[in-house]
Amino acid sequence: MSVLAVLVFLLPSDSKKKITLSISILVALLVFYLLLIELIPPTSVVIPLLGKYLLFTLVIVNLSIIITIITLNIHFRRHPTTHMLPCIRNFLLIYLPKLLLMERPPMPQKYVYVKSSSADATTDQSLTFPWKDERRRSIARRTADHIAYIAQQIENAKKEKEIVEEWRFIALIIDRLFLIIFVSVSLVGTYLSLRRAPSFTKDYEPVDPRCYLYYPPVNNSQWLEKCGTDYLRNLSNR
């Protein structure tokens, strides 16, 4: 389950299933915890090692859900990135991708249309279109306005697409960053949990299950010798 919580960051945001997967992992973990809590020995002094690892996994899953919500918010954002501070924008779009070995997708080239002045420089009246008619001038002016409006709308659509791609790239960077962080934290937490197991640090002989009978045999010298007062005292000291 901890591995599945980490793999949430590999799921693309366009699939719109990241939150569903995160909530499913959380529900499965809670159900598993409720089933396992009956088997964990109750104590008021020390939390069992398995209970500590389950709580650690629960924290990992909850943090992954919170970060997934933030990532989806960034992925579907449509506001211009110019609202961010320049240092933050440069860090997210330039420096951080280099640290994570990510390459930014190429942006489409911008074309600048320059009005030709060759018609104004010519002095040949035979090559000049007869614009003396006022009606033709108004039609040409309206046509030029419409063409300028269409060109402006195309340019705005290109800018909006660039903004959308920038926010998507930032969300992808955040996913990659937290994937590395969560993998590292999960591996370190699992390793420390296993290292704290008593079998790694102390060499104890296994507990004899015959000493925990509800009704021990009466007048059994072997049972008293094996599970008598000295054995229980040594077990309590341990």
mmCIF file of C-alpha atoms in Angstrom:
data_model
loop_
_atom_site.group_PDB
_atom_site.id
_atom_site.type_symbol
_atom_site.label_atom_id
_atom_site.label_comp_id
_atom_site.label_asym_id
_atom_site.label_seq_id
_atom_site.Cartn_x
_atom_site.Cartn_y
_atom_site.Cartn_z
ATOM 1 C CA MET A 1 0.000 0.000 0.000
ATOM 2 C CA SER A 2 2.869 2.360 0.646
ATOM 3 C CA VAL A 3 4.225 1.530 -2.824
ATOM 4 C CA LEU A 4 0.820 2.272 -4.358
ATOM 5 C CA ALA A 5 0.717 5.596 -2.509
ATOM 6 C CA VAL A 6 4.034 6.500 -4.139
ATOM 7 C CA LEU A 7 2.941 5.348 -7.599
ATOM 8 C CA VAL A 8 0.104 7.887 -7.547
ATOM 9 C CA PHE A 9 2.626 10.508 -8.665
ATOM 10 C CA LEU A 10 3.340 8.519 -11.842
ATOM 11 C CA LEU A 11 -0.284 8.686 -12.957
ATOM 12 C CA PRO A 12 -0.888 11.497 -15.493
ATOM 13 C CA SER A 13 -3.120 14.330 -14.363
ATOM 14 C CA ASP A 14 -5.096 14.229 -17.625
ATOM 15 C CA SER A 15 -6.490 10.813 -16.734
ATOM 16 C CA LYS A 16 -8.465 12.409 -13.843
ATOM 17 C CA LYS A 17 -8.038 9.224 -11.778
ATOM 18 C CA LYS A 18 -5.359 10.356 -9.348
ATOM 19 C CA ILE A 19 -7.787 11.340 -6.583
ATOM 20 C CA THR A 20 -9.787 8.141 -7.137
ATOM 21 C CA LEU A 21 -6.677 6.012 -6.735
ATOM 22 C CA SER A 22 -5.525 7.933 -3.660
ATOM 23 C CA ILE A 23 -8.910 7.635 -1.917
ATOM 24 C CA SER A 24 -9.101 3.927 -2.807
ATOM 25 C CA ILE A 25 -5.686 3.337 -1.230
ATOM 26 C CA LEU A 26 -6.738 5.246 1.892
ATOM 27 C CA VAL A 27 -9.977 3.241 2.248
ATOM 28 C CA ALA A 28 -8.131 -0.049 1.722
ATOM 29 C CA LEU A 29 -5.538 0.928 4.325
ATOM 30 C CA LEU A 30 -8.215 1.825 6.884
ATOM 31 C CA VAL A 31 -10.062 -1.444 6.290
ATOM 32 C CA PHE A 32 -6.813 -3.383 6.621
ATOM 33 C CA TYR A 33 -5.991 -1.474 9.813
ATOM 34 C CA LEU A 34 -9.409 -2.280 11.309
ATOM 35 C CA LEU A 35 -8.937 -5.967 10.501
ATOM 36 C CA LEU A 36 -5.413 -6.060 11.874
ATOM 37 C CA ILE A 37 -6.042 -4.063 15.038
ATOM 38 C CA GLU A 38 -7.703 -7.094 16.598
ATOM 39 C CA LEU A 39 -4.486 -9.088 16.156
ATOM 40 C CA ILE A 40 -2.136 -6.414 17.486
ATOM 41 C CA PRO A 41 -1.544 -6.887 21.218
ATOM 42 C CA PRO A 42 -3.111 -4.015 23.153
ATOM 43 C CA THR A 43 -0.740 -2.075 25.362
ATOM 44 C CA SER A 44 -0.718 1.266 27.133
ATOM 45 C CA VAL A 45 3.063 1.668 27.290
ATOM 46 C CA VAL A 46 4.535 0.984 23.846
ATOM 47 C CA ILE A 47 2.933 0.947 20.397
ATOM 48 C CA PRO A 48 3.741 -2.286 18.533
ATOM 49 C CA LEU A 49 6.149 -2.022 15.639
ATOM 50 C CA LEU A 50 3.531 -3.116 13.116
ATOM 51 C CA GLY A 51 1.153 -0.444 14.412
ATOM 52 C CA LYS A 52 3.875 2.199 14.024
ATOM 53 C CA TYR A 53 4.502 1.175 10.432
ATOM 54 C CA LEU A 54 0.779 1.242 9.651
ATOM 55 C CA LEU A 55 0.529 4.764 11.084
ATOM 56 C CA PHE A 56 3.565 5.770 9.016
ATOM 57 C CA THR A 57 1.888 4.409 5.870
ATOM 58 C CA LEU A 58 -1.336 6.213 6.780
ATOM 59 C CA VAL A 59 0.535 9.518 7.050
ATOM 60 C CA ILE A 60 2.218 8.886 3.680
ATOM 61 C CA VAL A 61 -1.150 8.210 2.014
ATOM 62 C CA ASN A 62 -2.756 11.330 3.499
ATOM 63 C CA LEU A 63 0.151 13.526 2.390
ATOM 64 C CA SER A 64 -0.001 12.044 -1.098
ATOM 65 C CA ILE A 65 -3.708 12.948 -1.313
ATOM 66 C CA ILE A 66 -3.012 16.548 -0.267
ATOM 67 C CA ILE A 67 -0.156 16.928 -2.765
ATOM 68 C CA THR A 68 -2.264 15.311 -5.508
ATOM 69 C CA ILE A 69 -4.996 17.907 -4.960
ATOM 70 C CA ILE A 70 -2.422 20.712 -5.212
ATOM 71 C CA THR A 71 -0.935 19.167 -8.362
ATOM 72 C CA LEU A 72 -4.328 18.874 -10.046
ATOM 73 C CA ASN A 73 -5.091 22.485 -9.154
ATOM 74 C CA ILE A 74 -1.856 23.570 -10.829
ATOM 75 C CA HIS A 75 -2.370 21.305 -13.840
ATOM 76 C CA PHE A 76 -5.803 22.715 -14.712
ATOM 77 C CA ARG A 77 -4.938 26.329 -13.937
ATOM 78 C CA ARG A 78 -5.432 28.848 -16.733
ATOM 79 C CA HIS A 79 -4.109 32.059 -15.172
ATOM 80 C CA PRO A 80 -0.929 33.619 -16.585
ATOM 81 C CA THR A 81 2.315 32.613 -14.959
ATOM 82 C CA THR A 82 3.366 36.256 -14.938
ATOM 83 C CA HIS A 83 1.423 36.611 -11.673
ATOM 84 C CA MET A 84 4.175 34.624 -9.958
ATOM 85 C CA LEU A 85 7.358 36.199 -8.746
ATOM 86 C CA PRO A 86 10.131 36.085 -11.368
ATOM 87 C CA CYS A 87 12.446 34.161 -9.040
ATOM 88 C CA ILE A 88 9.784 31.485 -8.403
ATOM 89 C CA ARG A 89 8.966 31.260 -12.105
ATOM 90 C CA ASN A 90 12.632 30.859 -13.043
ATOM 91 C CA PHE A 91 13.103 28.254 -10.304
ATOM 92 C CA LEU A 92 10.091 26.190 -11.433
ATOM 93 C CA LEU A 93 10.640 26.429 -15.175
ATOM 94 C CA ILE A 94 14.433 26.650 -15.549
ATOM 95 C CA TYR A 95 16.485 25.467 -12.573
ATOM 96 C CA LEU A 96 14.296 22.733 -11.063
ATOM 97 C CA PRO A 97 13.835 20.823 -14.364
ATOM 98 C CA LYS A 98 17.617 20.735 -14.756
ATOM 99 C CA LEU A 99 17.990 19.260 -11.260
ATOM 100 C CA LEU A 100 15.347 16.621 -12.000
ATOM 101 C CA LEU A 101 16.829 15.860 -15.454
ATOM 102 C CA MET A 102 13.648 16.992 -17.181
ATOM 103 C CA GLU A 103 13.521 18.748 -20.527
ATOM 104 C CA ARG A 104 10.962 21.420 -21.234
ATOM 105 C CA PRO A 105 8.933 20.791 -24.409
ATOM 106 C CA PRO A 106 9.735 23.235 -27.241
ATOM 107 C CA MET A 107 7.430 26.201 -27.566
ATOM 108 C CA PRO A 108 6.015 27.175 -30.968
ATOM 109 C CA GLN A 109 7.761 30.018 -32.728
ATOM 110 C CA LYS A 110 6.161 33.422 -32.835
ATOM 111 C CA TYR A 111 5.836 35.070 -36.205
ATOM 112 C CA VAL A 112 5.796 38.843 -36.491
ATOM 113 C CA TYR A 113 4.039 40.282 -39.476
ATOM 114 C CA VAL A 114 5.475 43.577 -40.709
ATOM 115 C CA LYS A 115 3.444 45.774 -43.001
ATOM 116 C CA SER A 116 5.190 46.306 -46.315
ATOM 117 C CA SER A 117 5.949 49.899 -47.259
ATOM 118 C CA SER A 118 6.820 49.234 -50.874
ATOM 119 C CA ALA A 119 3.445 50.495 -52.056
ATOM 120 C CA ASP A 120 4.006 53.820 -50.299
ATOM 121 C CA ALA A 121 7.435 54.324 -51.790
ATOM 122 C CA THR A 122 6.428 53.872 -55.380
ATOM 123 C CA THR A 123 5.649 56.930 -57.447
ATOM 124 C CA ASP A 124 4.261 55.102 -60.403
ATOM 125 C CA GLN A 125 0.564 56.015 -60.578
ATOM 126 C CA SER A 126 -0.135 53.194 -62.968
ATOM 127 C CA LEU A 127 0.786 50.588 -60.306
ATOM 128 C CA THR A 128 -1.262 52.208 -57.556
ATOM 129 C CA PHE A 129 -4.720 50.833 -56.816
ATOM 130 C CA PRO A 130 -7.333 53.575 -57.325
ATOM 131 C CA TRP A 131 -8.442 54.223 -53.691
ATOM 132 C CA LYS A 132 -10.047 57.542 -54.429
ATOM 133 C CA ASP A 133 -13.516 56.136 -54.197
ATOM 134 C CA GLU A 134 -14.770 56.583 -50.620
ATOM 135 C CA ARG A 135 -16.856 53.415 -50.689
ATOM 136 C CA ARG A 136 -13.890 51.279 -51.642
ATOM 137 C CA ARG A 137 -11.842 52.910 -48.898
ATOM 138 C CA SER A 138 -14.431 52.082 -46.250
ATOM 139 C CA ILE A 139 -14.675 48.478 -47.448
ATOM 140 C CA ALA A 140 -10.888 48.149 -47.384
ATOM 141 C CA ARG A 141 -10.779 49.699 -43.896
ATOM 142 C CA ARG A 142 -13.376 47.288 -42.565
ATOM 143 C CA THR A 143 -11.592 44.352 -44.166
ATOM 144 C CA ALA A 144 -8.307 45.438 -42.576
ATOM 145 C CA ASP A 145 -9.992 45.738 -39.166
ATOM 146 C CA HIS A 146 -11.481 42.263 -39.484
ATOM 147 C CA ILE A 147 -8.133 40.798 -40.500
ATOM 148 C CA ALA A 148 -6.441 42.546 -37.562
ATOM 149 C CA TYR A 149 -9.124 41.219 -35.185
ATOM 150 C CA ILE A 150 -8.672 37.649 -36.459
ATOM 151 C CA ALA A 151 -4.883 37.942 -36.168
ATOM 152 C CA GLN A 152 -5.251 39.237 -32.603
ATOM 153 C CA GLN A 153 -7.534 36.353 -31.664
ATOM 154 C CA ILE A 154 -5.062 33.832 -33.119
ATOM 155 C CA GLU A 155 -2.259 35.467 -31.143
ATOM 156 C CA ASN A 156 -4.333 35.372 -27.930
ATOM 157 C CA ALA A 157 -5.092 31.681 -28.504
ATOM 158 C CA LYS A 158 -1.370 30.989 -28.919
ATOM 159 C CA LYS A 159 -0.561 32.859 -25.700
ATOM 160 C CA GLU A 160 -3.280 30.998 -23.795
ATOM 161 C CA LYS A 161 -1.946 27.675 -25.089
ATOM 162 C CA GLU A 162 1.554 28.613 -23.964
ATOM 163 C CA ILE A 163 0.232 29.495 -20.499
ATOM 164 C CA VAL A 164 -1.641 26.169 -20.263
ATOM 165 C CA GLU A 165 1.463 24.240 -21.303
ATOM 166 C CA GLU A 166 3.566 26.084 -18.717
ATOM 167 C CA TRP A 167 1.164 25.216 -15.891
ATOM 168 C CA ARG A 168 1.039 21.592 -17.040
ATOM 169 C CA PHE A 169 4.819 21.445 -17.107
ATOM 170 C CA ILE A 170 4.964 22.892 -13.571
ATOM 171 C CA ALA A 171 2.510 20.218 -12.377
ATOM 172 C CA LEU A 172 4.654 17.531 -14.032
ATOM 173 C CA ILE A 173 7.744 18.904 -12.279
ATOM 174 C CA ILE A 174 5.972 18.836 -8.902
ATOM 175 C CA ASP A 175 4.881 15.229 -9.511
ATOM 176 C CA ARG A 176 8.439 14.204 -10.332
ATOM 177 C CA LEU A 177 9.851 16.046 -7.316
ATOM 178 C CA PHE A 178 7.443 14.519 -4.809
ATOM 179 C CA LEU A 179 7.829 11.094 -6.417
ATOM 180 C CA ILE A 180 11.534 11.200 -5.569
ATOM 181 C CA ILE A 181 10.832 12.569 -2.063
ATOM 182 C CA PHE A 182 8.155 9.984 -1.239
ATOM 183 C CA VAL A 183 10.218 7.074 -2.571
ATOM 184 C CA SER A 184 13.141 8.167 -0.408
ATOM 185 C CA VAL A 185 10.955 8.656 2.689
ATOM 186 C CA SER A 186 9.212 5.292 2.190
ATOM 187 C CA LEU A 187 12.490 3.422 1.773
ATOM 188 C CA VAL A 188 14.071 5.115 4.797
ATOM 189 C CA GLY A 189 10.960 4.564 6.945
ATOM 190 C CA THR A 190 10.728 0.903 5.950
ATOM 191 C CA TYR A 191 14.414 0.345 6.619
ATOM 192 C CA LEU A 192 14.251 2.003 10.047
ATOM 193 C CA SER A 193 11.148 0.011 10.955
ATOM 194 C CA LEU A 194 12.853 -3.244 10.046
ATOM 195 C CA ARG A 195 16.016 -2.267 11.898
ATOM 196 C CA ARG A 196 14.021 -1.637 15.068
ATOM 197 C CA ALA A 197 12.718 -5.195 15.083
ATOM 198 C CA PRO A 198 14.065 -7.127 18.122
ATOM 199 C CA SER A 199 15.301 -9.980 15.938
ATOM 200 C CA PHE A 200 17.895 -7.638 14.385
ATOM 201 C CA THR A 201 19.340 -6.365 17.656
ATOM 202 C CA LYS A 202 18.859 -9.123 20.271
ATOM 203 C CA ASP A 203 19.046 -12.866 20.010
ATOM 204 C CA TYR A 204 16.127 -14.210 22.049
ATOM 205 C CA GLU A 205 15.026 -17.774 22.089
ATOM 206 C CA PRO A 206 11.425 -18.194 20.929
ATOM 207 C CA VAL A 207 8.623 -18.244 23.457
ATOM 208 C CA ASP A 208 7.229 -21.683 24.179
ATOM 209 C CA PRO A 209 3.480 -21.611 23.393
ATOM 210 C CA ARG A 210 2.835 -24.312 26.017
ATOM 211 C CA CYS A 211 3.547 -21.743 28.727
ATOM 212 C CA TYR A 212 0.480 -19.711 27.690
ATOM 213 C CA LEU A 213 -2.173 -22.387 28.092
ATOM 214 C CA TYR A 214 -5.386 -21.204 29.640
ATOM 215 C CA TYR A 215 -5.506 -24.308 31.816
ATOM 216 C CA PRO A 216 -2.000 -25.616 32.541
ATOM 217 C CA PRO A 217 -1.734 -29.282 33.431
ATOM 218 C CA VAL A 218 -2.030 -30.037 37.118
ATOM 219 C CA ASN A 219 0.938 -31.684 38.888
ATOM 220 C CA ASN A 220 2.977 -31.725 35.710
ATOM 221 C CA SER A 221 6.626 -31.545 36.679
ATOM 222 C CA GLN A 222 7.797 -30.931 33.101
ATOM 223 C CA TRP A 223 5.477 -27.954 32.683
ATOM 224 C CA LEU A 224 6.561 -26.481 36.031
ATOM 225 C CA GLU A 225 10.200 -26.938 35.122
ATOM 226 C CA LYS A 226 9.728 -25.355 31.703
ATOM 227 C CA CYS A 227 7.236 -22.624 32.543
ATOM 228 C CA GLY A 228 7.647 -22.099 36.247
ATOM 229 C CA THR A 229 8.261 -18.937 38.236
ATOM 230 C CA ASP A 230 11.858 -18.522 37.068
ATOM 231 C CA TYR A 231 10.829 -18.613 33.414
ATOM 232 C CA LEU A 232 8.051 -16.056 33.893
ATOM 233 C CA ARG A 233 10.375 -13.808 35.853
ATOM 234 C CA ASN A 234 13.013 -13.907 33.111
ATOM 235 C CA LEU A 235 10.344 -13.264 30.493
ATOM 236 C CA SER A 236 9.027 -10.225 32.370
ATOM 237 C CA ASN A 237 12.572 -8.865 32.721
ATOM 238 C CA ARG A 238 13.037 -9.166 28.996
#
